[in-house]
Short mmCIF file of C-alpha atoms in Angstrom, two decimals:
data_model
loop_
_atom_site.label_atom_id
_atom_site.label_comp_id
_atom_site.label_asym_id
_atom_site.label_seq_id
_atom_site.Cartn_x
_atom_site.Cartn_y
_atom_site.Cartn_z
CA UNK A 6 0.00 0.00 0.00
CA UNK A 7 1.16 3.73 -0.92
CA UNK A 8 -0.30 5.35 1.79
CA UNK A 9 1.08 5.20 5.21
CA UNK A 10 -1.66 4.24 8.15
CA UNK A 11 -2.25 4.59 11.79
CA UNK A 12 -2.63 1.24 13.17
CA UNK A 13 -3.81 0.17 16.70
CA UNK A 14 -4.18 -3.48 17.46
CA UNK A 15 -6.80 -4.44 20.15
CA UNK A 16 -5.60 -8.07 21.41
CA UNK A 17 -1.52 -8.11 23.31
CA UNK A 18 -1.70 -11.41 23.44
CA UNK A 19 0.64 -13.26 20.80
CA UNK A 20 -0.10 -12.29 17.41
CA UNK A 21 -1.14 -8.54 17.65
CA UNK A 22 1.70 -7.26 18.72
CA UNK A 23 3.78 -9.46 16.14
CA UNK A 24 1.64 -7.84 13.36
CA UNK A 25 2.17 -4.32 14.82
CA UNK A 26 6.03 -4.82 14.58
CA UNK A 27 5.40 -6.46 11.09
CA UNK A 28 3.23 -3.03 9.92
CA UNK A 29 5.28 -0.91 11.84
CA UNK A 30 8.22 -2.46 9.44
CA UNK A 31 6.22 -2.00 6.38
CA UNK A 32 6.35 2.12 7.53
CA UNK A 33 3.10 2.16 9.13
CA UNK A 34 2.78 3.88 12.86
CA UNK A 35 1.70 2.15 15.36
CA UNK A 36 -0.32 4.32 17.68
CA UNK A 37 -1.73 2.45 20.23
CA UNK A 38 -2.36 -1.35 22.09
CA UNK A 39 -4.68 -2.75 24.63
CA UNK A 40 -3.05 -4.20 27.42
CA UNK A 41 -1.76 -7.83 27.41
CA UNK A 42 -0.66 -10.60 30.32
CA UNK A 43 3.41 -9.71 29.74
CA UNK A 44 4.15 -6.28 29.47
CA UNK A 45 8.17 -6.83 29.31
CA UNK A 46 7.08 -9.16 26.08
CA UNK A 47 5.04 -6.21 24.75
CA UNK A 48 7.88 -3.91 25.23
CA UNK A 49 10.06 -6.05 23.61
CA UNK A 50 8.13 -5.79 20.68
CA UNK A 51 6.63 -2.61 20.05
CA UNK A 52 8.94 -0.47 22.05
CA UNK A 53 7.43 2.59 23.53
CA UNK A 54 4.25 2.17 21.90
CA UNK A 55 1.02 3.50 24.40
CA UNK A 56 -0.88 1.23 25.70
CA UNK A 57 -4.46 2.12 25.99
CA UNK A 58 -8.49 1.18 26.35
CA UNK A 59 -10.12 -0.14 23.33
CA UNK A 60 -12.13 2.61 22.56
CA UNK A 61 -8.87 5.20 22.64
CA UNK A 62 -6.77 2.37 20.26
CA UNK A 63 -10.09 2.68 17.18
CA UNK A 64 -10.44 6.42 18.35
CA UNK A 65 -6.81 7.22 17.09
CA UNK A 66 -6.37 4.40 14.53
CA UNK A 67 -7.13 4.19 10.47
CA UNK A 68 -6.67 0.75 10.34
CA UNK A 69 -7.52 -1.25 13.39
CA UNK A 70 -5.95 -4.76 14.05
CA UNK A 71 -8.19 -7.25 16.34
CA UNK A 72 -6.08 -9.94 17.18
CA UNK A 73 -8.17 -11.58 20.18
CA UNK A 74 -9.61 -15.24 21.07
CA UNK A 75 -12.14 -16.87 18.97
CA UNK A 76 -14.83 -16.58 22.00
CA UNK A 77 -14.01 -13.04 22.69
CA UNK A 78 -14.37 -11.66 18.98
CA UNK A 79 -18.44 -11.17 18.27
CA UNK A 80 -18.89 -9.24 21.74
CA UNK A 81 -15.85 -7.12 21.24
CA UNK A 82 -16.94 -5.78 17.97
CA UNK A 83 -20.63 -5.14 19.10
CA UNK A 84 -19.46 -4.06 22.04
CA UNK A 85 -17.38 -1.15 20.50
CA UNK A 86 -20.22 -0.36 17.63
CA UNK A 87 -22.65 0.17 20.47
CA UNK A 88 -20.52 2.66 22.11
CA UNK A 89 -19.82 4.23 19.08
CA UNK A 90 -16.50 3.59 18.28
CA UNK A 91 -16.55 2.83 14.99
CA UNK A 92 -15.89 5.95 11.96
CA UNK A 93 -16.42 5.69 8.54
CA UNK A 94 -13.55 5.13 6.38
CA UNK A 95 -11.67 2.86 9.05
CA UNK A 96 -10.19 -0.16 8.07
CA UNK A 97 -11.28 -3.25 10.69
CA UNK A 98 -9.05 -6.31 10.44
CA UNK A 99 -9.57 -9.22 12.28
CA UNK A 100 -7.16 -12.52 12.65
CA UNK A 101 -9.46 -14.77 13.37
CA UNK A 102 -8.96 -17.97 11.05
CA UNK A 103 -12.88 -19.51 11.19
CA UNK A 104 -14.86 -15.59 10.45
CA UNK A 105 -14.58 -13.99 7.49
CA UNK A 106 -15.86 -10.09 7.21
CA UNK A 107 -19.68 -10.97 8.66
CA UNK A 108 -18.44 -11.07 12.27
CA UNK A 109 -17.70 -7.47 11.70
CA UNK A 110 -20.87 -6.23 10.67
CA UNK A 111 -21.63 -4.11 13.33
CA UNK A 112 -18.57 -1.63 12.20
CA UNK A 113 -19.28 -2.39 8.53
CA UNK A 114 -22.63 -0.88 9.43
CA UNK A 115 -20.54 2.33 11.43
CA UNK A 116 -19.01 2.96 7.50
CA UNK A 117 -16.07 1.27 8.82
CA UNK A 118 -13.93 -1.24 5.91
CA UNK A 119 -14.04 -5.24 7.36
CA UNK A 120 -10.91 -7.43 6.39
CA UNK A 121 -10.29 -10.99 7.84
CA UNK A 122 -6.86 -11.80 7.38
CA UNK A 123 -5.22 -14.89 8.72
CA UNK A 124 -1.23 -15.94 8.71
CA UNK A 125 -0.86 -19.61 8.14
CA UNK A 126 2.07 -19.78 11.12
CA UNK A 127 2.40 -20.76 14.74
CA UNK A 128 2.67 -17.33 16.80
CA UNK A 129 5.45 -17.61 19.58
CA UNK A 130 4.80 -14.26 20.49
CA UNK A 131 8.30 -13.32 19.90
CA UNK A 132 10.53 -11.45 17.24
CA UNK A 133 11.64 -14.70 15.34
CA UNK A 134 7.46 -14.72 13.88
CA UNK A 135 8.52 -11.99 11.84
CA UNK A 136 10.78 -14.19 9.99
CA UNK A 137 8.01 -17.09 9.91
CA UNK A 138 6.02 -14.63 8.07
CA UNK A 139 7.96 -13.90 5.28
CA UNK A 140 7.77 -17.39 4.08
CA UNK A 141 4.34 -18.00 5.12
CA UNK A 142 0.77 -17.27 3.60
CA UNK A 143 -2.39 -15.84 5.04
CA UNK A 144 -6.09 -16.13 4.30
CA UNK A 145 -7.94 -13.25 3.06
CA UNK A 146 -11.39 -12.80 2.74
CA UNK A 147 -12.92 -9.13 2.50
CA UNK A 148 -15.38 -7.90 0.27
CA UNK A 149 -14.51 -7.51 -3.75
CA UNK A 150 -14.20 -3.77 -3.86
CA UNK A 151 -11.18 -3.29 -1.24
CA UNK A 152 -9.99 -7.24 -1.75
CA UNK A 153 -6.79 -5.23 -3.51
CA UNK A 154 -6.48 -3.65 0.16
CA UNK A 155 -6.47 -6.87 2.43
CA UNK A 156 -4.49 -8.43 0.15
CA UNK A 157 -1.64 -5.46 0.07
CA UNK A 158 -1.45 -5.47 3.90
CA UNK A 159 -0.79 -8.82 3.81
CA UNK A 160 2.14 -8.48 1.60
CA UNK A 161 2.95 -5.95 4.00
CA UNK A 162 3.18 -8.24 6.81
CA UNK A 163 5.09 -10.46 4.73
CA UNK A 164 3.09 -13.14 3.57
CA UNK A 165 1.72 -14.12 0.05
CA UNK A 166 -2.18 -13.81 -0.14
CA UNK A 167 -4.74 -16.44 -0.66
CA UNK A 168 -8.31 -15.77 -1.31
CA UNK A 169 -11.17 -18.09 0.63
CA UNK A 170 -14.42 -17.13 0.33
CA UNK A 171 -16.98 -16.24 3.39
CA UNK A 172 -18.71 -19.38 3.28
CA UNK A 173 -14.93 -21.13 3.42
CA UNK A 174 -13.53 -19.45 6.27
CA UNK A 175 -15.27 -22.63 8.52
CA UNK A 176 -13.11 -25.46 6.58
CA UNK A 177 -10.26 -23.47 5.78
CA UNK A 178 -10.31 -22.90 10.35
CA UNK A 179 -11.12 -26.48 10.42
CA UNK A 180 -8.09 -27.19 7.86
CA UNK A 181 -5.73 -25.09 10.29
CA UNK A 182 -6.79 -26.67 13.43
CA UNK A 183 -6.56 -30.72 11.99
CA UNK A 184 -2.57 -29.24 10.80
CA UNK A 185 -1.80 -27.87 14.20
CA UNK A 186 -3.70 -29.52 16.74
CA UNK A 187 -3.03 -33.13 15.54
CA UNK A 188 0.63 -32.39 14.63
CA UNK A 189 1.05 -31.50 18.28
CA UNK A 190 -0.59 -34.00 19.79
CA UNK A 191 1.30 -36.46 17.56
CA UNK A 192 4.24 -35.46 18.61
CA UNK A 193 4.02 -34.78 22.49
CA UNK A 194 2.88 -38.64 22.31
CA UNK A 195 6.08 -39.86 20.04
CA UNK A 196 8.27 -37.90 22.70
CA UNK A 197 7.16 -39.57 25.63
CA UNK A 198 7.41 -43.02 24.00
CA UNK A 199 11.24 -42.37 23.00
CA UNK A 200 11.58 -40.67 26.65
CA UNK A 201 10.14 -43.80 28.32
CA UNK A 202 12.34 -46.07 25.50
CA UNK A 203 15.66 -44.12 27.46
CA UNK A 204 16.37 -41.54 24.12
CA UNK A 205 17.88 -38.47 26.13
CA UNK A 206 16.71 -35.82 24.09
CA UNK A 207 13.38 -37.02 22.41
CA UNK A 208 12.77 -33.55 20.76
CA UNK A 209 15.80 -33.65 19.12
CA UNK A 210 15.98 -37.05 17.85
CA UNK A 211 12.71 -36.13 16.04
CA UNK A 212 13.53 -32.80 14.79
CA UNK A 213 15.09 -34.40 11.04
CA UNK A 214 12.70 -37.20 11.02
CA UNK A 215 9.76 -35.35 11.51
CA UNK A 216 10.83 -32.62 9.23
CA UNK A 217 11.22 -34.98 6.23
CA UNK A 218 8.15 -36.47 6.88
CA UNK A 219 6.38 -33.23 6.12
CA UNK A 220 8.50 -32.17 3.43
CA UNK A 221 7.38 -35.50 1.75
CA UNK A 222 4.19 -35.10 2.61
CA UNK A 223 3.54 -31.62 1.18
CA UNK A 224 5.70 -32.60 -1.72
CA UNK A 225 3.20 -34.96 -2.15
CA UNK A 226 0.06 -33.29 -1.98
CA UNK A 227 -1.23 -35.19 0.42
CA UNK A 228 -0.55 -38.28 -1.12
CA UNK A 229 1.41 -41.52 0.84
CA UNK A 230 5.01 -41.65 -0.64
CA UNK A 231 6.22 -44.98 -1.73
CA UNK A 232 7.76 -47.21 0.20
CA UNK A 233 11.46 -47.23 0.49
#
């Protein structure tokens, strides 16, 4: 995007401030942040940047980023349209992977802009996401006349746009969730197995083998490699 933006993220938790510092790198300012859990962590991050209520973050921001749990997201953005603060002309982006723009109907109907943009990464919270980005991609869904825009900012943040439809955005969460939640799971099990077989260092006996095992598996589309 040519035009530089004032960005406030509601959500301190471990992606919003990530995407700050990724905007903030991209030459927007970031003006403001609701309070998170680990304000050393939030420091660390987006050094010397205010930390304020909701309603001051949208009332100073062009492009707000809500980066908050699944449960939390409906009743924030009513929440803030009933008190009013929503303007026309804002941009409204949420990360949530499982909405698309609907959930943010109440500041649609303010004149605000809704986005839904979600990066396909793990969040640690920490500097070395920015990196993850770069290589990563991120789910857009907005509506057709400022798709161009939700797909610039996230170019901005580093990753390579995909499109998913509205109706999608359940499959494509349920997609994400089946990647990371059973990948976990997998392997907390596989490391107490080699643990209880003696291996020292379970987590790094996997690291290779499990990292070849995806790479064949993506390689493969999905598809079981042959034997050997």
């Amino acid at each position: 995007m040519s035009d530089r933006l004032k960005v406030g993220i509601i959500g301190a938790g471990r992606v919003g401030p990530v995407l700050g510092a990724a905007l903030a790198g991209a030459g927007h300012e970031v003006v403001g942040i609701t309070r998170g859990s680990d304000d050393d962590r939030l420091e660390a991050i987006l050094p010397g940047v205010e930390v304020c209520e909701a309603t001051d973050v949208v009332a100073r921001s062009q492009l707000i980023v809500i980066a908050v749990p699944h449960d939390q997201l409906e009743g924030l953005v009513s929440g803030l349209a009933e008190v009013g603060a929503w303007m026309p002309g804002q941009l409204v982006l949420h990360t949530d992977p499982a909405f698309g723009v609907e959930v943010l109907t109440p500041a649609l109907m303010k004149g605000a802009i809704p986005l839904a943009i979600h990066p396909a990464i793990t969040f640690t919270g920490a500097s070395i996401d920015l990196r993850a980005l770069a290589g990563a991609f991120a789910a857009v869904t907005a509506p057709v006349p400022v798709m161009p825009i939700a797909q610039a900012l996230a170019v901005e943040i580093g990753c390579e746009p995909v499109i998913v439809a509205e109706a999608e955005r359940p499959r494509y969460a349920e997609a994400i969730s089946t990647a990371t939640e059973f990948s976990r799971s997998i392997i907390e099990q596989s490391t107490e197995l080699l643990r209880a077989a003696g291996v020292a260092e379970p987590g790094r006996y996997l690291e290779a083998l499990v990292h070849t095992t995806v790479d064949q598996a993506l390689a493969a589309g999905g598809e079981t490699p042959p034997a050997g």
